[in-house]
Amino acid sequence: LLDLSQCADEKIQFSGGIQPHGVLIALTEPDLSIVQASDSVFTVFGTTHQELVGQPLQALIGEEQQIRLLQDLSTRELFELNPLRLRISCKPDPKEFDAVFHRVDGLLILELEAPTTLQPVESLEFFRTSNEAVRQILACNSRQELLQSVADFVQKLTGFDRVMIYLFDREWNGIVAAECLTEGMVSYLGLHFPASDIPAQARELYRRNRLRLLVDVDAKPSPMVPADNPLTGAPIDLSGSILRSMSPVHIEYLKNMGVAASMSLSLISNDQLKGLICCHQVSAGPVDYAVRQACEFLSLLVSLQMDTLEERDNYKRVLELKDSRKELLLHLCGQDDLPLAIAGSGKLLEAAGAAGAAVVWDGQCFLTGKTPDLARVTELVMHLSENMVGPIFSSSELSKSIDSAQGLETSACGLLAIRIGTTGSKWILWFRQNQVQEVSWAGNPDKLASIDADMRIHPRKSFDLWKENVVSKSVPWSDCEIQSALELRTGLLDAALSMAEKMRSQDFKNQVHKLSALNSELELVAEQLRQARDAAQSASLRKSEMVSVVSHDLRAPLTSISGALSLLASDLYEVSSEEADLVRIARNGTTYLLKLIEDLLNLDSLESGIIEIERVELPISELVNDAFYLIRSIADKSEIELVSMVQPATVSLDRDRILQVLINLISNAIKFSPRKSRIVVSSTTTDEGTVIKVTDEGRGIPEEFRESIFQRFKQVEIADRTDKGGTGLGLSICKSMVEAHGGRIDVQSQLNGGSTFRFTLPTVKE
């Protein structure tokens, strides 16, 4: 295709000239001095721009009109003044002109056109036609009826040979939705026009100004003199000008259509350009200002009425979708299998206006209606899980939106998907089939324009019928259908939560039943555990291990029992006084037992991740000082010197957990160090993090024990359990805590040469 960026980049608001049938004068305020004038002042007023530029406006309109104008400008808004009838000192005789004002770039712009006064009979007929147009427009019950009515009335008011209602689609292509013609005119009704025919900057001007008029395509533009705005040194911005000359490309485009004069009226909704009322004439000629005002009012009225009809249709569709959602959600009540119930509802497809749907729920997939096969649905869900942002996705051209959807054109050209919850395990996907559409273009859209040898762009010359079949595209998902899917998602979330709550309630009832059965044995179990505790304190290593295993196996059910008893004791459930006493006894028993075995299960809690690491940033020196403070009394009793040789560094850690590790290592070092020796805590920072070392001068550790001592209940000598008071769990706990921080721990040792325990922590980079 031809690169049309040159056309799209044309700064049409800085055309530098106006249509020669009128006059544009730029004034400074408040003195109303003329600083620029269109060259047409000579043909319209009989005076030259040299005679006007630098003169006060009073030279044209006289003192009395200037005084009145200054008063109006100081007390009223410009839109209240427009249009203003001014008497101009033309040569040879003064004449009246319709005057319109606007402000831009620090200047007051005055545009003047000779009036085409309606005769009294004509004025009455004009009023009757305008009044009938308003009445009939307000009575229209469909958009097509509305558009055709406004085309008919604008043609009747203006007398233009062709009036088209031109609407934009989402890609800014246009379609002629309604038309009124005089005999012999070519019809464009139902034809499409490519977006490049009205580039973005032109659409922006249509949005800003509801009415644009071209009196004669053959008229030579009248330049501004001087060419630049004296206040800015740049060409004057003519965006708001009624008389602005048109782009040469647009002029040539109209000529190629056989148009000599044109007028366009913008259809705007919520400050967005929705379409145009395009008026074409085969002969040149002006349009009376009153007629233009009436047409501009009609364009505003039509825009509002289009919004009203669209809102009415949307509201009707919203109610239909709401009823479908309501029936679907009612169908889910009392169902135990939620995804199967969703897929089995007859309203699932109606809730989004789809031909098929897939319910994907925690690995399950249920298909209904016209859908891709299970494997392709799974691929789509994987893509959405990895790439979708937000809870919803929609596309009417799926193969263009998702590469992996190639080949699905026959089963799914449109997709609307919602994710239930925040994870990608629960989805509902709706599908729409291919909508084969024959689009009639006004000319081949692939032959848009040409560029000549001088690199000037020329618009296309042919507007003959050219047909194209559009495939691989479904009916677009409307805003209300997308909103319906989102609201259904909310309802399904509520349904899923209600079902989960129902299951939790049933589980709780089961736990209460089990508690009732276990209550009679609870005191006996508690007594047995107390005996086991007492025996464990004086038994052998095997008995200690057995108590640990027993304690661990009892921890899970006791936790459940304790949680259930806490719920029974809360205000959520009504129980009798006898049942409340029973719950209190059970709670006291389980609280005692849980406290008894808490220490034994500390290691298991760390390794299983139950205990969360709450990180803070802390200087390593502060951590070592705290450890020395807590253990110094023990070191002093053994006459052992504690020495800190740490390098400055900030580490990320759970202070209490790592402090426990450090105290455990120093405490072990004290136990196995001779009197009057010293223990050195040092640190270095490496690429892996901060390495903390605890070095003693003790007996050392045999090589065969240097790995096993970090396992549960492993000690170098059996006598250490009795002589040193250890359980064999301390180093295992240290290992788990360090690893929970993402670090590692090991030992270097020599027999009778001391040991160095070291572990790493993440360093906080400056």
CSV table of C-alpha atoms in Angstrom, one decimal, residues 276-449:
chain,number,residue,atom,x,y,z
A,276,LEU,CA,-20.6,13.5,9.8
A,277,ILE,CA,-23.5,15.0,7.9
A,278,CYS,CA,-21.9,15.5,4.5
A,279,CYS,CA,-23.6,17.9,2.1
A,280,HIS,CA,-22.5,18.1,-1.6
A,281,GLN,CA,-23.4,20.5,-4.3
A,282,VAL,CA,-22.6,20.2,-8.0
A,283,SER,CA,-22.5,24.0,-8.3
A,284,ALA,CA,-20.7,26.6,-6.2
A,285,GLY,CA,-22.6,28.8,-3.8
A,286,PRO,CA,-22.8,30.1,-0.2
A,287,VAL,CA,-25.2,28.9,2.5
A,288,ASP,CA,-27.1,31.5,4.5
A,289,TYR,CA,-25.8,31.9,8.1
A,290,ALA,CA,-29.3,31.2,9.6
A,291,VAL,CA,-29.5,28.0,7.6
A,292,ARG,CA,-26.1,27.0,8.8
A,293,GLN,CA,-27.1,27.7,12.4
A,294,ALA,CA,-30.3,25.6,12.0
A,295,CYS,CA,-28.3,22.7,10.5
A,296,GLU,CA,-25.7,23.0,13.3
A,297,PHE,CA,-28.6,22.8,15.8
A,298,LEU,CA,-30.0,19.7,14.0
A,299,SER,CA,-26.6,18.0,14.2
A,300,LEU,CA,-26.5,18.6,17.9
A,301,LEU,CA,-30.0,17.4,18.4
A,302,VAL,CA,-29.3,14.3,16.2
A,303,SER,CA,-26.2,13.5,18.3
A,304,LEU,CA,-28.2,13.7,21.5
A,305,GLN,CA,-31.0,11.6,20.0
A,306,MET,CA,-28.6,9.0,18.7
A,307,ASP,CA,-27.2,8.7,22.3
A,308,THR,CA,-30.8,8.4,23.6
A,309,LEU,CA,-31.7,5.6,21.2
A,310,GLU,CA,-28.3,3.8,21.8
A,311,GLU,CA,-28.8,4.0,25.6
A,312,ARG,CA,-32.4,2.7,25.2
A,313,ASP,CA,-31.2,-0.3,23.1
A,314,ASN,CA,-28.3,-0.8,25.5
A,315,TYR,CA,-30.6,-0.7,28.5
A,316,LYS,CA,-32.8,-3.4,26.9
A,317,ARG,CA,-29.8,-5.5,26.2
A,318,VAL,CA,-28.5,-5.0,29.8
A,319,LEU,CA,-31.9,-6.2,31.1
A,320,GLU,CA,-31.7,-9.3,28.9
A,321,LEU,CA,-28.2,-10.1,30.1
A,322,LYS,CA,-29.2,-9.5,33.7
A,323,ASP,CA,-32.1,-11.9,33.5
A,324,SER,CA,-29.7,-14.6,32.0
A,325,ARG,CA,-27.2,-14.1,34.8
A,326,LYS,CA,-29.9,-14.2,37.5
A,327,GLU,CA,-31.2,-17.5,36.2
A,328,LEU,CA,-27.7,-19.0,35.9
A,329,LEU,CA,-26.8,-18.0,39.5
A,330,LEU,CA,-30.2,-19.4,40.8
A,331,HIS,CA,-29.4,-22.7,39.0
A,332,LEU,CA,-26.2,-22.9,41.0
A,333,CYS,CA,-28.0,-22.8,44.4
A,334,GLY,CA,-27.9,-26.2,46.2
A,335,GLN,CA,-25.4,-27.7,43.7
A,336,ASP,CA,-22.4,-29.5,45.0
A,337,ASP,CA,-20.3,-29.5,41.8
A,338,LEU,CA,-20.0,-25.8,40.9
A,339,PRO,CA,-18.2,-26.1,37.5
A,340,LEU,CA,-20.4,-28.8,36.3
A,341,ALA,CA,-23.5,-26.8,37.3
A,342,ILE,CA,-22.2,-23.7,35.5
A,343,ALA,CA,-21.5,-25.6,32.3
A,344,GLY,CA,-24.9,-27.4,32.6
A,345,SER,CA,-26.9,-24.2,32.9
A,346,GLY,CA,-28.9,-23.3,29.9
A,347,LYS,CA,-28.2,-19.6,30.5
A,348,LEU,CA,-24.4,-19.7,30.3
A,349,LEU,CA,-24.3,-18.8,26.6
A,350,GLU,CA,-27.0,-16.2,26.9
A,351,ALA,CA,-25.2,-14.5,29.7
A,352,ALA,CA,-22.6,-13.2,27.1
A,353,GLY,CA,-24.4,-13.7,23.8
A,354,ALA,CA,-22.1,-16.5,22.7
A,355,ALA,CA,-22.3,-19.7,20.5
A,356,GLY,CA,-20.2,-21.8,22.8
A,357,ALA,CA,-18.5,-21.8,26.2
A,358,ALA,CA,-15.8,-23.6,28.2
A,359,VAL,CA,-15.7,-23.9,32.0
A,360,VAL,CA,-12.1,-24.6,33.1
A,361,TRP,CA,-11.9,-25.3,36.8
A,362,ASP,CA,-8.9,-26.7,38.7
A,363,GLY,CA,-7.8,-29.0,35.9
A,364,GLN,CA,-11.4,-29.9,34.8
A,365,CYS,CA,-12.8,-28.7,31.5
A,366,PHE,CA,-16.5,-28.7,30.5
A,367,LEU,CA,-17.5,-27.7,26.9
A,368,THR,CA,-20.9,-26.6,25.8
A,369,GLY,CA,-22.1,-25.3,22.4
A,370,LYS,CA,-19.8,-24.6,19.5
A,371,THR,CA,-16.2,-24.5,20.8
A,372,PRO,CA,-12.7,-25.6,19.8
A,373,ASP,CA,-11.6,-29.0,21.0
A,374,LEU,CA,-10.3,-29.7,24.5
A,375,ALA,CA,-6.6,-29.4,23.5
A,376,ARG,CA,-7.0,-26.0,21.8
A,377,VAL,CA,-9.1,-24.7,24.8
A,378,THR,CA,-6.2,-25.8,27.1
A,379,GLU,CA,-3.7,-23.9,24.9
A,380,LEU,CA,-5.8,-20.8,25.1
A,381,VAL,CA,-6.1,-21.0,28.9
A,382,MET,CA,-2.3,-21.4,29.2
A,383,HIS,CA,-1.8,-18.4,27.0
A,384,LEU,CA,-4.3,-16.3,29.0
A,385,SER,CA,-2.8,-17.4,32.3
A,386,GLU,CA,0.7,-16.3,31.3
A,387,ASN,CA,-0.2,-13.1,29.4
A,388,MET,CA,-3.6,-11.7,30.5
A,389,VAL,CA,-3.6,-8.6,32.7
A,390,GLY,CA,-6.7,-8.1,34.7
A,391,PRO,CA,-9.8,-10.3,35.1
A,392,ILE,CA,-11.2,-10.2,31.5
A,393,PHE,CA,-10.1,-10.5,27.9
A,394,SER,CA,-12.1,-9.9,24.7
A,395,SER,CA,-11.4,-10.1,21.0
A,396,SER,CA,-13.5,-10.3,17.9
A,397,GLU,CA,-10.4,-11.3,15.8
A,398,LEU,CA,-8.8,-14.0,18.0
A,399,SER,CA,-6.2,-15.2,15.4
A,400,LYS,CA,-4.8,-11.7,15.3
A,401,SER,CA,-4.8,-11.2,19.1
A,402,ILE,CA,-3.3,-14.6,20.0
A,403,ASP,CA,-0.7,-16.4,17.8
A,404,SER,CA,-1.6,-19.8,19.1
A,405,ALA,CA,-5.2,-19.3,18.0
A,406,GLN,CA,-4.3,-19.7,14.3
A,407,GLY,CA,-6.5,-22.3,12.7
A,408,LEU,CA,-9.5,-21.7,15.0
A,409,GLU,CA,-11.4,-19.5,12.5
A,410,THR,CA,-14.0,-22.1,11.8
A,411,SER,CA,-14.8,-22.7,15.5
A,412,ALA,CA,-13.9,-19.5,17.4
A,413,CYS,CA,-13.2,-16.1,15.8
A,414,GLY,CA,-14.3,-14.2,18.9
A,415,LEU,CA,-13.3,-14.9,22.5
A,416,LEU,CA,-14.5,-13.4,25.8
A,417,ALA,CA,-12.8,-14.8,28.9
A,418,ILE,CA,-13.0,-14.2,32.6
A,419,ARG,CA,-10.7,-15.4,35.3
A,420,ILE,CA,-12.5,-16.5,38.5
A,421,GLY,CA,-10.3,-15.4,41.4
A,422,THR,CA,-6.7,-14.1,41.3
A,423,THR,CA,-5.1,-17.2,40.0
A,424,GLY,CA,-5.3,-18.9,36.6
A,425,SER,CA,-6.9,-22.1,37.7
A,426,LYS,CA,-10.6,-21.2,37.2
A,427,TRP,CA,-11.9,-19.7,33.9
A,428,ILE,CA,-14.9,-19.2,31.8
A,429,LEU,CA,-14.4,-18.8,28.0
A,430,TRP,CA,-17.2,-17.7,25.6
A,431,PHE,CA,-16.8,-18.2,21.9
A,432,ARG,CA,-18.3,-16.6,18.8
A,433,GLN,CA,-18.2,-18.0,15.3
A,434,ASN,CA,-16.8,-16.5,12.1
A,435,GLN,CA,-19.2,-13.8,10.7
A,436,VAL,CA,-18.7,-13.8,6.9
A,437,GLN,CA,-19.4,-10.2,5.8
A,438,GLU,CA,-19.5,-8.7,2.4
A,439,VAL,CA,-18.3,-5.1,2.6
A,440,SER,CA,-19.0,-2.7,-0.2
A,441,TRP,CA,-16.4,0.0,-0.6
A,442,ALA,CA,-16.6,3.2,-2.6
A,443,GLY,CA,-13.5,2.3,-4.6
A,444,ASN,CA,-10.8,-0.2,-4.0
A,445,PRO,CA,-9.4,0.5,-0.4
A,446,ASP,CA,-6.0,-0.8,-1.5
A,447,LYS,CA,-5.7,2.0,-4.1
A,448,LEU,CA,-6.0,5.0,-1.9
A,449,ALA,CA,-3.8,7.7,-3.5
